[in-house]
mmCIF file of C-alpha atoms in Angstrom:
data_model
loop_
_atom_site.group_PDB
_atom_site.id
_atom_site.type_symbol
_atom_site.label_atom_id
_atom_site.label_comp_id
_atom_site.label_asym_id
_atom_site.label_seq_id
_atom_site.Cartn_x
_atom_site.Cartn_y
_atom_site.Cartn_z
ATOM 1 C CA MET A 1 107.255 124.527 30.760
ATOM 2 C CA LYS A 2 109.869 123.009 33.006
ATOM 3 C CA LEU A 3 109.542 123.654 36.712
ATOM 4 C CA ILE A 4 112.975 125.272 36.745
ATOM 5 C CA ASP A 5 111.563 128.019 34.450
ATOM 6 C CA GLN A 6 108.366 128.639 36.422
ATOM 7 C CA VAL A 7 107.630 131.725 38.463
ATOM 8 C CA ILE A 8 105.080 131.669 41.270
ATOM 9 C CA VAL A 9 102.585 134.517 41.479
ATOM 10 C CA PRO A 10 100.828 134.257 44.847
ATOM 11 C CA LEU A 11 97.270 135.426 45.352
ATOM 12 C CA SER A 12 98.479 138.419 47.376
ATOM 13 C CA GLU A 13 99.976 139.852 44.188
ATOM 14 C CA LEU A 14 96.792 139.520 42.169
ATOM 15 C CA GLN A 15 93.896 141.883 41.622
ATOM 16 C CA ILE A 16 91.127 139.411 42.457
ATOM 17 C CA ASP A 17 88.435 138.767 39.868
ATOM 18 C CA HIS A 18 85.367 138.590 42.109
ATOM 19 C CA HIS A 19 83.104 137.267 39.394
ATOM 20 C CA ARG A 20 85.075 134.168 38.606
ATOM 21 C CA PRO A 21 84.340 131.230 40.895
ATOM 22 C CA VAL A 22 86.788 128.416 41.659
ATOM 23 C CA SER A 23 84.932 125.170 41.079
ATOM 24 C CA GLN A 24 85.121 122.054 43.214
ATOM 25 C CA LYS A 25 85.790 120.107 40.053
ATOM 26 C CA LEU A 26 89.002 122.005 39.353
ATOM 27 C CA VAL A 27 90.188 121.829 42.961
ATOM 28 C CA LEU A 28 89.617 118.065 42.994
ATOM 29 C CA GLU A 29 91.404 117.657 39.689
ATOM 30 C CA LEU A 30 94.474 119.481 41.019
ATOM 31 C CA LEU A 31 94.329 117.615 44.329
ATOM 32 C CA ASN A 32 94.348 114.257 42.580
ATOM 33 C CA HIS A 33 97.783 115.165 41.197
ATOM 34 C CA ALA A 34 98.906 116.799 44.439
ATOM 35 C CA VAL A 35 98.241 113.652 46.513
ATOM 36 C CA TRP A 36 101.322 112.126 44.857
ATOM 37 C CA ALA A 37 103.302 113.999 47.492
ATOM 38 C CA PRO A 38 105.780 111.845 49.416
ATOM 39 C CA ASN A 39 104.375 110.637 52.729
ATOM 40 C CA HIS A 40 105.820 108.189 55.222
ATOM 41 C CA MET A 41 104.538 104.626 54.922
ATOM 42 C CA LEU A 42 101.875 105.920 52.528
ATOM 43 C CA ARG A 43 99.804 107.061 55.517
ATOM 44 C CA GLU A 44 98.071 109.735 53.391
ATOM 45 C CA PRO A 45 97.190 111.566 56.610
ATOM 46 C CA TRP A 46 95.134 114.310 54.930
ATOM 47 C CA ARG A 47 91.578 115.256 54.179
ATOM 48 C CA PHE A 48 90.114 118.361 52.550
ATOM 49 C CA ILE A 49 87.329 120.801 53.341
ATOM 50 C CA TYR A 50 86.206 123.042 50.516
ATOM 51 C CA VAL A 51 84.336 126.198 51.539
ATOM 52 C CA ASP A 52 82.684 128.286 48.855
ATOM 53 C CA ARG A 53 82.183 132.028 49.087
ATOM 54 C CA GLY A 54 78.559 131.837 50.185
ATOM 55 C CA GLU A 55 79.574 129.751 53.195
ATOM 56 C CA VAL A 56 82.609 131.862 53.996
ATOM 57 C CA ASP A 57 80.320 134.814 54.680
ATOM 58 C CA LYS A 58 78.940 132.856 57.636
ATOM 59 C CA LEU A 59 82.406 132.224 59.087
ATOM 60 C CA GLU A 60 83.551 135.482 60.644
ATOM 61 C CA TRP A 61 87.224 134.517 60.935
ATOM 62 C CA PHE A 62 87.661 133.913 57.209
ATOM 63 C CA SER A 63 88.770 136.510 54.681
ATOM 64 C CA HIS A 64 85.840 137.288 52.405
ATOM 65 C CA HIS A 65 87.796 138.180 49.312
ATOM 66 C CA PRO A 66 88.849 134.838 47.834
ATOM 67 C CA ALA A 67 86.415 132.841 45.727
ATOM 68 C CA ALA A 68 86.923 129.680 47.765
ATOM 69 C CA HIS A 69 88.871 128.259 50.687
ATOM 70 C CA LEU A 70 90.462 124.856 50.916
ATOM 71 C CA ILE A 71 91.248 123.624 54.410
ATOM 72 C CA ILE A 72 93.900 120.939 54.774
ATOM 73 C CA VAL A 73 93.334 118.703 57.781
ATOM 74 C CA ILE A 74 95.455 115.817 59.084
ATOM 75 C CA LYS A 75 94.684 112.941 61.396
ATOM 76 C CA ASN A 76 96.643 113.366 64.625
ATOM 77 C CA SER A 77 99.239 110.866 65.714
ATOM 78 C CA SER A 78 100.080 110.341 69.388
ATOM 79 C CA ASN A 79 103.723 109.906 68.358
ATOM 80 C CA PRO A 80 105.229 113.417 67.988
ATOM 81 C CA MET A 81 107.696 112.237 65.356
ATOM 82 C CA LYS A 82 104.893 110.767 63.247
ATOM 83 C CA GLN A 83 102.857 113.917 63.789
ATOM 84 C CA ASN A 84 105.727 115.971 62.343
ATOM 85 C CA GLU A 85 106.052 113.586 59.397
ATOM 86 C CA ASN A 86 102.332 113.915 58.736
ATOM 87 C CA ILE A 87 102.528 117.713 58.841
ATOM 88 C CA ALA A 88 105.540 117.630 56.499
ATOM 89 C CA ALA A 89 103.654 115.386 54.053
ATOM 90 C CA ALA A 90 100.662 117.745 54.114
ATOM 91 C CA PHE A 91 102.912 120.703 53.298
ATOM 92 C CA CYS A 92 104.448 118.776 50.384
ATOM 93 C CA LEU A 93 100.915 118.207 49.084
ATOM 94 C CA ILE A 94 100.104 121.901 49.580
ATOM 95 C CA GLN A 95 103.203 122.880 47.611
ATOM 96 C CA ASN A 96 102.237 120.519 44.782
ATOM 97 C CA PHE A 97 98.817 122.156 44.781
ATOM 98 C CA GLN A 98 100.261 125.653 44.620
ATOM 99 C CA LEU A 99 102.551 124.757 41.701
ATOM 100 C CA LEU A 100 99.664 123.124 39.803
ATOM 101 C CA ALA A 101 97.283 126.018 40.500
ATOM 102 C CA ASN A 102 99.908 128.531 39.433
ATOM 103 C CA GLU A 103 100.175 126.793 36.070
ATOM 104 C CA ARG A 104 96.393 127.260 35.618
ATOM 105 C CA GLU A 105 96.695 130.924 36.660
ATOM 106 C CA LEU A 106 94.774 130.241 39.834
ATOM 107 C CA GLY A 107 96.114 132.303 42.732
ATOM 108 C CA VAL A 108 96.759 130.598 46.079
ATOM 109 C CA ASN A 109 97.565 132.067 49.492
ATOM 110 C CA ILE A 110 98.789 129.535 52.008
ATOM 111 C CA CYS A 111 97.722 130.738 55.450
ATOM 112 C CA VAL A 112 98.524 129.525 58.937
ATOM 113 C CA HIS A 113 96.029 131.247 61.244
ATOM 114 C CA LYS A 114 95.817 131.496 65.022
ATOM 115 C CA TRP A 115 92.184 130.316 65.017
ATOM 116 C CA MET A 116 93.242 126.983 63.476
ATOM 117 C CA SER A 117 93.943 125.704 66.994
ATOM 118 C CA ASP A 118 90.704 127.147 68.417
ATOM 119 C CA ARG A 119 88.379 124.250 69.358
ATOM 120 C CA GLN A 120 85.204 126.208 68.655
ATOM 121 C CA ALA A 121 86.349 127.252 65.201
ATOM 122 C CA CYS A 122 87.389 123.669 64.432
ATOM 123 C CA ALA A 123 84.040 122.299 65.617
ATOM 124 C CA LYS A 124 82.223 124.705 63.322
ATOM 125 C CA LEU A 125 84.165 123.248 60.411
ATOM 126 C CA GLY A 126 83.582 119.688 61.546
ATOM 127 C CA VAL A 127 87.230 119.177 62.481
ATOM 128 C CA SER A 128 87.432 116.752 65.409
ATOM 129 C CA GLU A 129 89.808 116.750 68.371
ATOM 130 C CA LYS A 130 91.694 113.913 66.722
ATOM 131 C CA GLU A 131 92.583 116.171 63.809
ATOM 132 C CA THR A 132 94.688 119.280 63.148
ATOM 133 C CA ILE A 133 94.209 121.995 60.560
ATOM 134 C CA VAL A 134 97.595 122.353 58.859
ATOM 135 C CA ALA A 135 96.801 125.320 56.628
ATOM 136 C CA VAL A 136 93.995 127.226 54.969
ATOM 137 C CA LEU A 137 94.392 127.914 51.266
ATOM 138 C CA GLU A 138 92.690 130.971 49.834
ATOM 139 C CA LEU A 139 91.862 130.491 46.165
ATOM 140 C CA ALA A 140 90.919 133.045 43.518
ATOM 141 C CA TYR A 141 91.526 134.084 39.950
ATOM 142 C CA GLY A 142 92.932 137.481 39.200
ATOM 143 C CA VAL A 143 95.320 139.561 37.158
ATOM 144 C CA LYS A 144 98.682 140.757 38.324
ATOM 145 C CA HIS A 145 98.632 144.226 39.906
ATOM 146 C CA GLN A 146 99.775 146.828 37.406
ATOM 147 C CA GLY A 147 102.888 148.585 38.634
ATOM 148 C CA GLY A 148 102.767 146.538 41.809
ATOM 149 C CA ARG A 149 105.782 146.256 44.033
ATOM 150 C CA GLN A 150 108.281 143.804 42.585
ATOM 151 C CA ARG A 151 108.880 141.085 45.150
ATOM 152 C CA LYS A 152 112.515 140.376 45.817
ATOM 153 C CA LEU A 153 113.416 136.748 45.195
ATOM 154 C CA PRO A 154 115.948 135.134 47.504
ATOM 155 C CA ASN A 155 119.410 135.136 45.919
ATOM 156 C CA SER A 156 121.446 133.306 48.527
ATOM 157 C CA LEU A 157 121.067 130.353 50.872
ATOM 158 C CA ASN A 158 121.943 129.807 54.524
ATOM 159 C CA TRP A 159 124.414 127.119 53.513
ATOM 160 C CA SER A 160 127.293 125.592 55.443
ATOM 161 C CA LEU A 161 129.453 122.496 55.165
ATOM 162 C CA LEU A 162 129.416 119.717 57.714
ATOM 163 C CA SER A 163 133.214 119.679 57.905
ATOM 164 C CA GLU A 164 133.217 123.306 59.056
ATOM 165 C CA GLY A 165 131.324 122.380 62.205
ATOM 166 C CA MET B 1 101.264 118.383 31.220
ATOM 167 C CA HIS B 2 104.869 118.337 32.298
ATOM 168 C CA LEU B 3 104.277 119.436 35.899
ATOM 169 C CA GLU B 4 101.504 116.919 36.548
ATOM 170 C CA GLN B 5 103.703 114.172 35.198
ATOM 171 C CA LEU B 6 106.655 115.346 37.276
ATOM 172 C CA ILE B 7 104.591 115.311 40.471
ATOM 173 C CA ARG B 8 103.111 111.895 39.719
ATOM 174 C CA GLU B 9 106.313 110.241 38.543
ATOM 175 C CA ARG B 10 108.716 111.424 41.251
ATOM 176 C CA ARG B 11 109.795 108.551 43.460
ATOM 177 C CA THR B 12 111.780 108.186 46.615
ATOM 178 C CA ILE B 13 115.213 106.865 45.676
ATOM 179 C CA ARG B 14 117.265 104.920 48.202
ATOM 180 C CA LYS B 15 119.780 103.245 45.937
ATOM 181 C CA PHE B 16 122.183 105.473 44.054
ATOM 182 C CA ASN B 17 124.726 104.769 41.352
ATOM 183 C CA GLY B 18 128.263 106.056 41.707
ATOM 184 C CA ILE B 19 127.932 109.180 39.533
ATOM 185 C CA PRO B 20 129.163 112.173 41.548
ATOM 186 C CA VAL B 21 126.755 115.015 42.390
ATOM 187 C CA SER B 22 127.918 118.619 42.095
ATOM 188 C CA GLU B 23 127.442 120.754 45.198
ATOM 189 C CA ASN B 24 126.923 123.720 42.932
ATOM 190 C CA LEU B 25 123.969 122.030 41.217
ATOM 191 C CA VAL B 26 122.413 121.112 44.576
ATOM 192 C CA MET B 27 122.744 124.738 45.708
ATOM 193 C CA GLN B 28 121.288 126.081 42.470
ATOM 194 C CA LEU B 29 118.276 123.779 42.745
ATOM 195 C CA MET B 30 117.750 124.681 46.406
ATOM 196 C CA LEU B 31 117.846 128.383 45.562
ATOM 197 C CA LYS B 32 115.255 127.854 42.827
ATOM 198 C CA ALA B 33 113.217 125.813 45.332
ATOM 199 C CA GLU B 34 113.175 128.830 47.658
ATOM 200 C CA GLN B 35 112.243 131.176 44.817
ATOM 201 C CA LEU B 36 109.255 128.943 44.043
ATOM 202 C CA CYS B 37 108.073 129.460 47.615
ATOM 203 C CA PRO B 38 107.811 133.243 47.959
ATOM 204 C CA TYR B 39 108.221 134.646 51.445
ATOM 205 C CA GLU B 40 108.748 137.981 53.126
ATOM 206 C CA GLY B 41 111.586 138.766 55.505
ATOM 207 C CA GLU B 42 114.455 136.641 56.742
ATOM 208 C CA ALA B 43 114.783 132.944 55.965
ATOM 209 C CA ARG B 44 114.185 131.055 59.207
ATOM 210 C CA TRP B 45 115.895 127.868 58.070
ATOM 211 C CA ARG B 46 119.320 126.659 56.978
ATOM 212 C CA TYR B 47 121.130 123.748 55.371
ATOM 213 C CA VAL B 48 124.244 121.761 56.255
ATOM 214 C CA TYR B 49 125.868 119.979 53.345
ATOM 215 C CA ALA B 50 128.064 116.858 53.262
ATOM 216 C CA GLY B 51 129.422 115.956 49.851
ATOM 217 C CA THR B 52 133.184 115.494 50.072
ATOM 218 C CA PRO B 53 134.504 112.031 51.037
ATOM 219 C CA GLU B 54 135.700 113.460 54.384
ATOM 220 C CA ALA B 55 132.366 115.083 55.193
ATOM 221 C CA ARG B 56 130.469 111.948 54.154
ATOM 222 C CA GLU B 57 132.619 109.805 56.409
ATOM 223 C CA LYS B 58 132.041 112.198 59.267
ATOM 224 C CA LEU B 59 128.286 112.101 58.706
ATOM 225 C CA ALA B 60 128.329 108.290 58.527
ATOM 226 C CA ASP B 61 130.222 108.270 61.854
ATOM 227 C CA TYR B 62 127.610 110.518 63.456
ATOM 228 C CA LEU B 63 124.783 108.360 62.155
ATOM 229 C CA SER B 64 126.260 105.125 63.548
ATOM 230 C CA GLU B 65 127.756 106.547 66.736
ATOM 231 C CA LYS B 66 124.764 106.181 69.029
ATOM 232 C CA ILE B 67 124.307 102.474 68.267
ATOM 233 C CA MET B 68 128.024 101.742 68.466
ATOM 234 C CA GLY B 69 128.267 103.622 71.772
ATOM 235 C CA ASN B 70 126.276 100.929 73.505
ATOM 236 C CA LYS B 71 128.373 97.818 74.258
ATOM 237 C CA MET B 72 125.433 95.418 73.999
ATOM 238 C CA THR B 73 124.132 96.700 70.693
ATOM 239 C CA LYS B 74 127.688 96.942 69.404
ATOM 240 C CA LEU B 75 128.159 93.239 70.070
ATOM 241 C CA ALA B 76 124.789 92.289 68.657
ATOM 242 C CA LEU B 77 124.602 94.701 65.740
ATOM 243 C CA GLY B 78 128.226 95.561 65.034
ATOM 244 C CA LYS B 79 128.304 93.907 61.628
ATOM 245 C CA LEU B 80 124.995 95.437 60.631
ATOM 246 C CA VAL B 81 126.094 98.914 61.690
ATOM 247 C CA GLU B 82 129.295 98.510 59.718
ATOM 248 C CA SER B 83 127.248 97.894 56.603
ATOM 249 C CA PHE B 84 125.008 100.877 57.474
ATOM 250 C CA HIS B 85 128.100 103.010 57.851
ATOM 251 C CA LYS B 86 129.357 101.907 54.476
ATOM 252 C CA ARG B 87 126.006 102.651 52.848
ATOM 253 C CA PHE B 88 125.776 106.085 54.471
ATOM 254 C CA MET B 89 129.262 106.867 53.225
ATOM 255 C CA GLU B 90 128.372 105.878 49.682
ATOM 256 C CA VAL B 91 125.573 108.457 49.424
ATOM 257 C CA PRO B 92 126.963 111.056 46.981
ATOM 258 C CA ALA B 93 125.383 114.160 48.536
ATOM 259 C CA ASN B 94 123.645 114.923 51.829
ATOM 260 C CA VAL B 95 121.654 117.954 52.895
ATOM 261 C CA ILE B 96 120.578 118.392 56.516
ATOM 262 C CA ALA B 97 117.604 120.770 56.684
ATOM 263 C CA ILE B 98 117.128 122.793 59.867
ATOM 264 C CA ALA B 99 114.338 125.216 60.826
ATOM 265 C CA LYS B 100 114.306 127.899 63.520
ATOM 266 C CA THR B 101 111.875 127.281 66.329
ATOM 267 C CA ASP B 102 109.795 129.992 67.943
ATOM 268 C CA PRO B 103 107.959 130.183 71.273
ATOM 269 C CA VAL B 104 104.957 131.489 69.321
ATOM 270 C CA PRO B 105 103.247 128.298 68.054
ATOM 271 C CA GLY B 106 102.001 129.853 64.807
ATOM 272 C CA LYS B 107 105.434 131.183 63.889
ATOM 273 C CA ASN B 108 106.958 127.834 64.694
ATOM 274 C CA ALA B 109 104.550 125.982 62.407
ATOM 275 C CA GLU B 110 105.036 128.582 59.694
ATOM 276 C CA ALA B 111 108.807 128.115 59.441
ATOM 277 C CA TYR B 112 108.506 124.327 59.552
ATOM 278 C CA GLY B 113 105.807 124.307 56.888
ATOM 279 C CA ARG B 114 107.693 126.645 54.623
ATOM 280 C CA LEU B 115 110.867 124.589 54.803
ATOM 281 C CA CYS B 116 108.865 121.440 54.008
ATOM 282 C CA ARG B 117 107.411 123.185 50.966
ATOM 283 C CA ILE B 118 110.887 124.281 49.850
ATOM 284 C CA LEU B 119 112.134 120.702 50.203
ATOM 285 C CA GLN B 120 109.244 119.424 48.081
ATOM 286 C CA ASN B 121 110.128 121.975 45.364
ATOM 287 C CA PHE B 122 113.712 120.789 45.658
ATOM 288 C CA GLN B 123 112.693 117.137 45.241
ATOM 289 C CA LEU B 124 110.729 117.979 42.085
ATOM 290 C CA LEU B 125 113.459 120.208 40.635
ATOM 291 C CA ALA B 126 116.040 117.512 41.306
ATOM 292 C CA TRP B 127 113.861 114.845 39.665
ATOM 293 C CA GLU B 128 113.752 117.057 36.578
ATOM 294 C CA GLN B 129 117.557 116.663 36.505
ATOM 295 C CA GLN B 130 117.327 112.865 36.986
ATOM 296 C CA LEU B 131 118.541 113.349 40.524
ATOM 297 C CA GLY B 132 116.825 111.216 43.157
ATOM 298 C CA MET B 133 116.653 111.374 46.916
ATOM 299 C CA VAL B 134 115.186 110.119 50.146
ATOM 300 C CA TRP B 135 114.005 112.470 52.912
ATOM 301 C CA LYS B 136 114.998 110.718 56.124
ATOM 302 C CA THR B 137 113.456 111.406 59.531
ATOM 303 C CA GLU B 138 114.273 108.149 61.324
ATOM 304 C CA PRO B 139 113.925 107.996 65.086
ATOM 305 C CA ALA B 140 116.820 107.386 67.484
ATOM 306 C CA PRO B 141 119.329 105.831 67.594
ATOM 307 C CA VAL B 142 120.091 106.797 64.004
ATOM 308 C CA LEU B 143 118.772 110.305 63.378
ATOM 309 C CA GLN B 144 116.520 111.932 65.898
ATOM 310 C CA ASN B 145 118.643 111.991 69.046
ATOM 311 C CA GLU B 146 120.520 114.623 71.054
ATOM 312 C CA GLN B 147 123.950 113.212 70.321
ATOM 313 C CA PHE B 148 123.399 113.479 66.585
ATOM 314 C CA TYR B 149 121.939 116.976 66.968
ATOM 315 C CA ASN B 150 125.035 118.077 68.895
ATOM 316 C CA ARG B 151 127.306 116.630 66.243
ATOM 317 C CA ILE B 152 125.652 118.535 63.417
ATOM 318 C CA GLY B 153 125.626 121.758 65.450
ATOM 319 C CA LEU B 154 121.885 122.147 65.974
ATOM 320 C CA ASN B 155 121.247 125.217 68.148
ATOM 321 C CA GLU B 156 118.759 125.417 70.996
ATOM 322 C CA ASP B 157 116.312 127.473 68.969
ATOM 323 C CA GLU B 158 116.404 125.102 66.010
ATOM 324 C CA ARG B 159 114.770 121.848 64.965
ATOM 325 C CA PHE B 160 115.908 119.078 62.667
ATOM 326 C CA VAL B 161 113.557 118.762 59.691
ATOM 327 C CA GLY B 162 115.226 116.070 57.641
ATOM 328 C CA LEU B 163 118.302 114.535 56.103
ATOM 329 C CA LEU B 164 118.150 114.417 52.308
ATOM 330 C CA GLN B 165 120.316 111.703 50.808
ATOM 331 C CA ILE B 166 120.809 112.632 47.165
ATOM 332 C CA GLY B 167 122.230 110.898 44.118
ATOM 333 C CA TYR B 168 121.771 109.713 40.567
ATOM 334 C CA PHE B 169 120.112 106.335 40.096
ATOM 335 C CA ASP B 170 119.658 103.555 37.571
ATOM 336 C CA LYS B 171 116.214 102.328 38.535
ATOM 337 C CA ALA B 172 113.176 104.035 40.012
ATOM 338 C CA PRO B 173 110.728 101.983 42.068
ATOM 339 C CA LYS B 174 107.111 101.621 40.960
ATOM 340 C CA GLY B 175 104.631 104.099 42.377
ATOM 341 C CA ARG B 176 101.900 103.039 44.765
ATOM 342 C CA THR B 177 98.445 104.357 43.946
ATOM 343 C CA ARG B 178 96.968 107.148 46.010
ATOM 344 C CA THR B 179 93.503 107.456 47.485
ATOM 345 C CA PRO B 180 91.364 109.706 45.251
ATOM 346 C CA ALA B 181 90.826 113.160 46.762
ATOM 347 C CA GLU B 182 87.066 112.672 46.350
ATOM 348 C CA ARG B 183 87.186 110.128 49.170
ATOM 349 C CA ARG B 184 88.759 112.669 51.533
ATOM 350 C CA TRP B 185 86.444 115.494 50.533
ATOM 351 C CA THR B 186 83.896 117.607 52.397
ATOM 352 C CA ALA B 187 82.198 120.588 50.752
ATOM 353 C CA MET B 188 80.585 123.465 52.615
ATOM 354 C CA GLU B 189 78.609 125.269 49.998
ATOM 355 C CA SER B 190 75.671 127.586 49.583
ATOM 356 C CA SER B 191 73.213 126.654 46.880
ATOM 357 C CA SER B 192 73.628 130.084 45.303
ATOM 358 C CA PHE B 193 77.315 129.581 44.696
ATOM 359 C CA GLY B 194 77.801 125.867 44.636
ATOM 360 C CA ASN B 195 78.901 123.535 41.902
ATOM 361 C CA VAL B 196 79.839 125.712 38.993
#
């Protein structure tokens, strides 16, 4: 199917199947496509931490529903402009991952949590002071809620022309 | 297989051919890009478009202005900037992407991240239509400077996310291989629920 014909069903709209695990093998397979995201000077600033459900139970600030979590971490740059470029690249990778997962009927929630900047939480995950957690992806299989609320898709853009300025 | 191929084969395009780009198509693809990135509530980002010859000239002026404003650099780099200006003007379509900022750090990062994801969808959707682009974030004196921000009408509670230069192309550059994800991988797993 062409991308133009795809529809994204996020994890929040799925009835989670708690018996179906999300394997490391699959996540790695999808990531190896997702890393083709554009990134400045091919810095590939990212690394990945996969947390399975058994481990999540030991981390109180994680949601316990998804089958697995994937944490996207970048190396910090002292140059704020480069830091922003690195964050942008990581989000392009995350979007690739969501599109690929969606095609395999794997639900993804892309979360930006307050605790991501908490030093203690980071240390527990092995994230150093020279790194930043960009997002936490919650992963699970599920079926679409029956009779669930139909999400409204955007139908217009905040669009203006330069000459109007 | 199509999506994997699309993601792997998309390239950054810097050299465009002269085929005109329809503003309507760019808008349609951007709207689809937003729909592929579901969100609740108001959009906290916007776009400024330059596609007509007049708008493109104006944008090229803004992009060269800071360098030309300095007498020394004007003397030293005048010729170079003239050729920059010409190249900027030749870009068929330009989208400036702007995100709202927020004093709450999390909210700030959220809007920035979401706009980046939308722009990645847009790059892929455009590639599907044989439309290429480069996402520019150059430092001053070209892009990231106050004078340029004023010219494009950036508000105090907004941040510049990128300038997309868009057009059709004749040749795509070769891709450069990526580091396998396995080499950037850490697993935290319990033996009871590990490698399945």
